[in-house]
């Protein structure tokens, strides 16, 4: 009897089905703490590179090649983690995969916090990247499989929201904490995640795939509440899974190859927008473009005799430091992804993707025009020398309101990305991938995504060194146009559709659009 649901349960349910989402929200929160640490670790170099370039840490100063590796090796680890998720998702389950990601995360942060040389920093970044790849390949799948269709859009954006929140936390802590303590602070959410997940259910769909029907029913009852119609949902899921017998020959059918190709290309195009190098090098970018936001200290002090004015100027200069701009952009990113979450099940996925692509296009174009027209104040200095001169307060032109363009443009880029191409790409991957191949395909998507991110992040500073900031931003501008076209031609609308309806769309070609 253990293998089948209690048959008497359905006979006594005469009251309307009532879903109780409290436990579901708790399970989602427990899982997405892994994304918090992912966002935290991803942008770790942003405040750390300028601190190391001050010269206060002998043996840890970096040249342009080392900066590129320090920024990019996280994505190489994430690609390896994504490939690992392909195996872990189907072998040990989505929940256990997320818990296992805590091991390289804790180790990597400890190594970076104790780093005495450049190689320790690299190893720490690589280990946290592996953890990030596993979470990126497991958490969206877990969240979508435990969520009810009525809230799956909002909950599906939670991985992106918490990743954004993690990045904002890193920027905020970077204002007050030395870089070693930043690494130690990142340990806290990982430990909390592992503890909470010990008490959360495994995905009902994973249980059914493994033949554990009783455990699947128990998980659904826990997630939906005892007074909900969870048995009906269980039967739908079971019928859907039984209709799928995954074999290599199935990859030739539209049910499999269409959603897999759409998911892979979306993750590829998501990274080609340049979001990872922009976030990783956010503070250095501001240091290269915002040097002329204020008059040089020496110029101001030589023209101002009042002590009161000196104090006011010092406060203004502090506010204009790139680290504060980075924190401001992080806050904008959090607000925009929260707005996207609230609109996900109202405006629809495609409308937000169009809006996102258009905003990014305009902002990338303005950034391209500004950086092409305006040379950085450090002239022909190298990137590393420019970072040092920016951090130490080099001389430059007086304040020009036009120099606010990099800050505003970057905020719009982040806002646009977080409105659509950030959270929706994760959500759609978990919605449209066929259940029979979801574990492997999600790992493939993450692997492609982070290999792309590694190449872009590795090349970014070298391209800036050779051609200037306008070159990468011009490339990202063109990609934004490609994203808009891809959305119009290839992306289906999945708003308010069950996972089974979405699978049927790819199987039969039945229209998914709403009237």
Tab-separated table of N, CA, C and O in Angstrom, residues 245-315:
chain	number	residue	atom	x	y	z
A	245	UNK	N	8.758	8.477	-22.716
A	245	UNK	CA	9.806	7.480	-22.581
A	245	UNK	C	11.032	7.989	-23.289
A	245	UNK	O	11.143	7.867	-24.503
A	246	UNK	N	11.930	8.631	-22.549
A	246	UNK	CA	13.037	9.361	-23.147
A	246	UNK	C	14.088	8.425	-23.716
A	246	UNK	O	14.645	7.595	-22.992
A	247	UNK	N	14.364	8.576	-25.005
A	247	UNK	CA	15.441	7.861	-25.670
A	247	UNK	C	16.162	8.854	-26.583
A	247	UNK	O	15.647	9.932	-26.880
A	248	UNK	N	17.355	8.480	-27.020
A	248	UNK	CA	18.117	9.387	-27.866
A	248	UNK	C	17.361	9.697	-29.155
A	248	UNK	O	17.470	10.811	-29.692
A	249	UNK	N	16.594	8.745	-29.643
A	249	UNK	CA	15.843	8.986	-30.881
A	249	UNK	C	14.776	10.062	-30.689
A	249	UNK	O	14.360	10.711	-31.660
A	250	UNK	N	14.337	10.263	-29.431
A	250	UNK	CA	13.314	11.268	-29.165
A	250	UNK	C	13.817	12.686	-29.429
A	250	UNK	O	13.020	13.615	-29.604
A	251	UNK	N	15.129	12.877	-29.415
A	251	UNK	CA	15.682	14.208	-29.643
A	251	UNK	C	15.362	14.720	-31.041
A	251	UNK	O	15.474	15.919	-31.307
A	252	UNK	N	14.965	13.814	-31.937
A	252	UNK	CA	14.603	14.228	-33.290
A	252	UNK	C	13.190	14.787	-33.360
A	252	UNK	O	12.804	15.378	-34.379
A	253	UNK	N	12.393	14.599	-32.304
A	253	UNK	CA	11.006	15.053	-32.306
A	253	UNK	C	10.925	16.486	-31.801
A	253	UNK	O	11.728	16.911	-30.967
A	254	UNK	N	9.939	17.264	-32.303
A	254	UNK	CA	9.791	18.659	-31.872
A	254	UNK	C	9.601	18.804	-30.363
A	254	UNK	O	9.983	19.824	-29.797
A	255	UNK	N	8.990	17.809	-29.718
A	255	UNK	CA	8.775	17.871	-28.272
A	255	UNK	C	10.089	18.084	-27.530
A	255	UNK	O	10.112	18.723	-26.475
A	256	UNK	N	11.174	17.566	-28.077
A	256	UNK	CA	12.464	17.653	-27.401
A	256	UNK	C	13.387	18.711	-28.007
A	256	UNK	O	13.898	19.579	-27.297
A	257	UNK	N	13.601	18.649	-29.318
A	257	UNK	CA	14.655	19.509	-29.853
A	257	UNK	C	14.250	20.986	-29.880
A	257	UNK	O	15.107	21.871	-29.703
A	258	UNK	N	12.952	21.286	-30.060
A	258	UNK	CA	12.554	22.696	-30.095
A	258	UNK	C	12.765	23.400	-28.754
A	258	UNK	O	13.436	24.445	-28.697
A	259	UNK	N	12.207	22.872	-27.650
A	259	UNK	CA	12.429	23.567	-26.379
A	259	UNK	C	13.897	23.570	-25.946
A	259	UNK	O	14.353	24.539	-25.329
A	260	UNK	N	14.629	22.509	-26.281
A	260	UNK	CA	16.050	22.481	-25.908
A	260	UNK	C	16.818	23.551	-26.668
A	260	UNK	O	17.628	24.296	-26.094
A	261	UNK	N	16.569	23.665	-27.978
A	261	UNK	CA	17.254	24.677	-28.771
A	261	UNK	C	16.881	26.091	-28.321
A	261	UNK	O	17.746	26.974	-28.222
A	262	UNK	N	15.593	26.307	-28.041
A	262	UNK	CA	15.161	27.624	-27.567
A	262	UNK	C	15.852	27.968	-26.251
A	262	UNK	O	16.362	29.086	-26.060
A	263	UNK	N	15.887	27.005	-25.327
A	263	UNK	CA	16.506	27.248	-24.023
A	263	UNK	C	17.999	27.523	-24.156
A	263	UNK	O	18.527	28.450	-23.526
A	264	UNK	N	18.687	26.722	-24.978
A	264	UNK	CA	20.131	26.904	-25.140
A	264	UNK	C	20.434	28.262	-25.766
A	264	UNK	O	21.320	28.998	-25.291
A	265	UNK	N	19.697	28.627	-26.820
A	265	UNK	CA	19.961	29.912	-27.473
A	265	UNK	C	19.603	31.088	-26.569
A	265	UNK	O	20.269	32.128	-26.613
A	266	UNK	N	18.564	30.934	-25.756
A	266	UNK	CA	18.220	32.017	-24.828
A	266	UNK	C	19.321	32.226	-23.802
A	266	UNK	O	19.683	33.364	-23.469
A	267	UNK	N	19.869	31.135	-23.270
A	267	UNK	CA	20.960	31.277	-22.305
A	267	UNK	C	22.220	31.838	-22.969
A	267	UNK	O	22.973	32.597	-22.362
A	268	UNK	N	22.443	31.446	-24.229
A	268	UNK	CA	23.580	31.982	-24.977
A	268	UNK	C	23.419	33.490	-25.202
A	268	UNK	O	24.331	34.282	-24.928
A	269	UNK	N	22.243	33.893	-25.693
A	269	UNK	CA	21.997	35.310	-25.970
A	269	UNK	C	21.940	36.136	-24.690
A	269	UNK	O	22.321	37.308	-24.683
A	270	UNK	N	21.461	35.514	-23.610
A	270	UNK	CA	21.436	36.212	-22.323
A	270	UNK	C	22.850	36.653	-21.938
A	270	UNK	O	23.063	37.787	-21.498
A	271	UNK	N	23.818	35.768	-22.086
A	271	UNK	CA	25.192	36.114	-21.736
A	271	UNK	C	25.834	37.035	-22.778
A	271	UNK	O	26.671	37.881	-22.434
A	272	UNK	N	25.428	36.900	-24.044
A	272	UNK	CA	26.012	37.740	-25.092
A	272	UNK	C	25.631	39.207	-24.935
A	272	UNK	O	26.231	40.078	-25.560
A	273	UNK	N	24.623	39.503	-24.120
A	273	UNK	CA	24.299	40.902	-23.834
A	273	UNK	C	25.406	41.578	-23.033
A	273	UNK	O	25.403	42.804	-22.889
A	274	UNK	N	26.342	40.786	-22.487
A	274	UNK	CA	27.460	41.355	-21.752
A	274	UNK	C	27.192	41.593	-20.282
A	274	UNK	O	27.979	42.245	-19.601
A	275	UNK	N	26.092	41.045	-19.784
A	275	UNK	CA	25.713	41.353	-18.405
A	275	UNK	C	26.758	40.871	-17.399
A	275	UNK	O	27.031	41.552	-16.402
A	276	UNK	N	27.380	39.714	-17.642
A	276	UNK	CA	28.350	39.201	-16.670
A	276	UNK	C	29.600	40.065	-16.585
A	276	UNK	O	29.990	40.468	-15.487
A	277	UNK	N	30.295	40.391	-17.694
A	277	UNK	CA	31.451	41.281	-17.555
A	277	UNK	C	31.092	42.657	-17.020
A	277	UNK	O	31.880	43.256	-16.276
A	278	UNK	N	29.899	43.170	-17.360
A	278	UNK	CA	29.497	44.473	-16.830
A	278	UNK	C	29.364	44.413	-15.311
A	278	UNK	O	29.833	45.307	-14.585
A	279	UNK	N	28.731	43.346	-14.799
A	279	UNK	CA	28.560	43.228	-13.354
A	279	UNK	C	29.875	42.923	-12.649
A	279	UNK	O	30.153	43.459	-11.575
A	280	UNK	N	30.686	42.060	-13.245
A	280	UNK	CA	31.951	41.681	-12.614
A	280	UNK	C	32.907	42.863	-12.539
A	280	UNK	O	33.604	43.054	-11.544
A	281	UNK	N	32.926	43.681	-13.600
A	281	UNK	CA	33.853	44.822	-13.658
A	281	UNK	C	33.123	46.141	-13.457
A	281	UNK	O	33.582	47.181	-13.939
A	282	UNK	N	31.993	46.121	-12.747
A	282	UNK	CA	31.159	47.317	-12.629
A	282	UNK	C	31.925	48.487	-12.029
A	282	UNK	O	31.937	49.594	-12.572
A	283	UNK	N	32.571	48.270	-10.893
A	283	UNK	CA	33.289	49.364	-10.248
A	283	UNK	C	34.493	49.816	-11.078
A	283	UNK	O	34.697	51.023	-11.247
A	284	UNK	N	35.300	48.900	-11.641
A	284	UNK	CA	36.360	49.361	-12.545
A	284	UNK	C	35.847	50.136	-13.762
A	284	UNK	O	36.492	51.096	-14.190
A	285	UNK	N	34.687	49.737	-14.311
A	285	UNK	CA	34.118	50.479	-15.442
A	285	UNK	C	33.801	51.905	-15.023
A	285	UNK	O	34.101	52.870	-15.736
A	286	UNK	N	33.188	52.061	-13.852
A	286	UNK	CA	32.883	53.402	-13.364
A	286	UNK	C	34.152	54.202	-13.099
A	286	UNK	O	34.186	55.411	-13.289
A	287	UNK	N	35.195	53.512	-12.647
A	287	UNK	CA	36.446	54.223	-12.411
A	287	UNK	C	37.075	54.703	-13.709
A	287	UNK	O	37.768	55.713	-13.734
A	288	UNK	N	36.823	53.978	-14.802
A	288	UNK	CA	37.374	54.401	-16.090
A	288	UNK	C	36.516	55.459	-16.775
A	288	UNK	O	37.015	56.237	-17.571
A	289	UNK	N	35.204	55.491	-16.482
A	289	UNK	CA	34.319	56.434	-17.175
A	289	UNK	C	33.920	57.620	-16.310
A	289	UNK	O	33.531	58.655	-16.834
A	290	UNK	N	33.995	57.478	-14.995
A	290	UNK	CA	33.463	58.516	-14.101
A	290	UNK	C	34.551	59.320	-13.420
A	290	UNK	O	34.284	60.023	-12.458
A	291	UNK	N	35.781	59.257	-13.932
A	291	UNK	CA	36.870	60.001	-13.298
A	291	UNK	C	36.596	61.489	-13.321
A	291	UNK	O	36.974	62.217	-12.417
A	292	UNK	N	35.909	61.963	-14.355
A	292	UNK	CA	35.653	63.400	-14.484
A	292	UNK	C	34.312	63.816	-13.904
A	292	UNK	O	33.830	64.890	-14.178
A	293	UNK	N	33.713	62.949	-13.079
A	293	UNK	CA	32.435	63.339	-12.466
A	293	UNK	C	32.603	64.519	-11.525
A	293	UNK	O	31.684	65.288	-11.291
A	294	UNK	N	33.759	64.654	-10.916
A	294	UNK	CA	34.020	65.765	-9.999
A	294	UNK	C	35.350	66.399	-10.370
A	294	UNK	O	36.192	65.809	-11.027
A	295	UNK	N	35.540	67.619	-9.921
A	295	UNK	CA	36.819	68.274	-10.124
A	295	UNK	C	37.885	67.565	-9.301
A	295	UNK	O	37.603	67.039	-8.231
A	296	UNK	N	39.136	67.565	-9.733
A	296	UNK	CA	40.204	66.972	-8.949
A	296	UNK	C	40.326	67.652	-7.603
A	296	UNK	O	40.119	68.850	-7.478
A	297	UNK	N	40.681	66.869	-6.582
A	297	UNK	CA	40.794	67.406	-5.238
A	297	UNK	C	41.786	68.571	-5.195
A	297	UNK	O	41.535	69.602	-4.566
A	298	UNK	N	42.959	68.391	-5.878
A	298	UNK	CA	43.988	69.413	-5.805
A	298	UNK	C	43.494	70.726	-6.397
A	298	UNK	O	43.745	71.805	-5.878
A	299	UNK	N	42.725	70.628	-7.517
A	299	UNK	CA	42.194	71.823	-8.172
A	299	UNK	C	41.202	72.537	-7.274
A	299	UNK	O	41.238	73.754	-7.129
A	300	UNK	N	40.319	71.755	-6.639
A	300	UNK	CA	39.285	72.352	-5.792
A	300	UNK	C	39.914	73.023	-4.572
A	300	UNK	O	39.600	74.162	-4.224
A	301	UNK	N	40.811	72.291	-3.916
A	301	UNK	CA	41.390	72.819	-2.688
A	301	UNK	C	42.220	74.082	-2.940
A	301	UNK	O	42.296	74.958	-2.098
A	302	UNK	N	42.825	74.147	-4.130
A	302	UNK	CA	43.636	75.326	-4.423
A	302	UNK	C	42.781	76.550	-4.693
A	302	UNK	O	43.276	77.677	-4.664
A	303	UNK	N	41.486	76.334	-4.962
A	303	UNK	CA	40.587	77.449	-5.257
A	303	UNK	C	39.567	77.696	-4.150
A	303	UNK	O	38.707	78.562	-4.286
A	304	UNK	N	39.612	76.939	-3.075
A	304	UNK	CA	38.649	77.084	-1.978
A	304	UNK	C	39.405	77.228	-0.669
A	304	UNK	O	40.160	76.326	-0.307
A	305	UNK	N	39.207	78.330	0.025
A	305	UNK	CA	39.934	78.581	1.260
A	305	UNK	C	39.116	78.227	2.498
A	305	UNK	O	39.662	78.050	3.576
A	306	UNK	N	37.789	78.121	2.362
A	306	UNK	CA	36.932	77.877	3.517
A	306	UNK	C	37.016	76.426	3.965
A	306	UNK	O	36.890	75.507	3.160
A	307	UNK	N	37.239	76.201	5.278
A	307	UNK	CA	37.251	74.849	5.831
A	307	UNK	C	35.889	74.192	5.661
A	307	UNK	O	35.782	72.999	5.362
A	308	UNK	N	34.821	74.983	5.821
A	308	UNK	CA	33.469	74.458	5.662
A	308	UNK	C	33.274	73.940	4.237
A	308	UNK	O	32.731	72.857	4.020
A	309	UNK	N	33.753	74.716	3.256
A	309	UNK	CA	33.625	74.292	1.866
A	309	UNK	C	34.440	73.032	1.623
A	309	UNK	O	34.029	72.123	0.920
A	310	UNK	N	35.635	72.966	2.256
A	310	UNK	CA	36.459	71.759	2.116
A	310	UNK	C	35.700	70.524	2.577
A	310	UNK	O	35.726	69.484	1.919
A	311	UNK	N	35.014	70.624	3.721
A	311	UNK	CA	34.270	69.484	4.254
A	311	UNK	C	33.143	69.086	3.317
A	311	UNK	O	32.890	67.905	3.086
A	312	UNK	N	32.435	70.075	2.781
A	312	UNK	CA	31.347	69.791	1.851
A	312	UNK	C	31.878	69.105	0.593
A	312	UNK	O	31.277	68.164	0.070
A	313	UNK	N	33.028	69.579	0.100
A	313	UNK	CA	33.614	68.997	-1.101
A	313	UNK	C	34.036	67.561	-0.856
A	313	UNK	O	33.823	66.670	-1.680
A	314	UNK	N	34.639	67.302	0.331
A	314	UNK	CA	35.053	65.946	0.663
A	314	UNK	C	33.861	65.001	0.669
A	314	UNK	O	33.943	63.874	0.185
A	315	UNK	N	32.747	65.472	1.219
A	315	UNK	CA	31.543	64.638	1.256
A	315	UNK	C	31.029	64.377	-0.152
A	315	UNK	O	30.625	63.274	-0.496
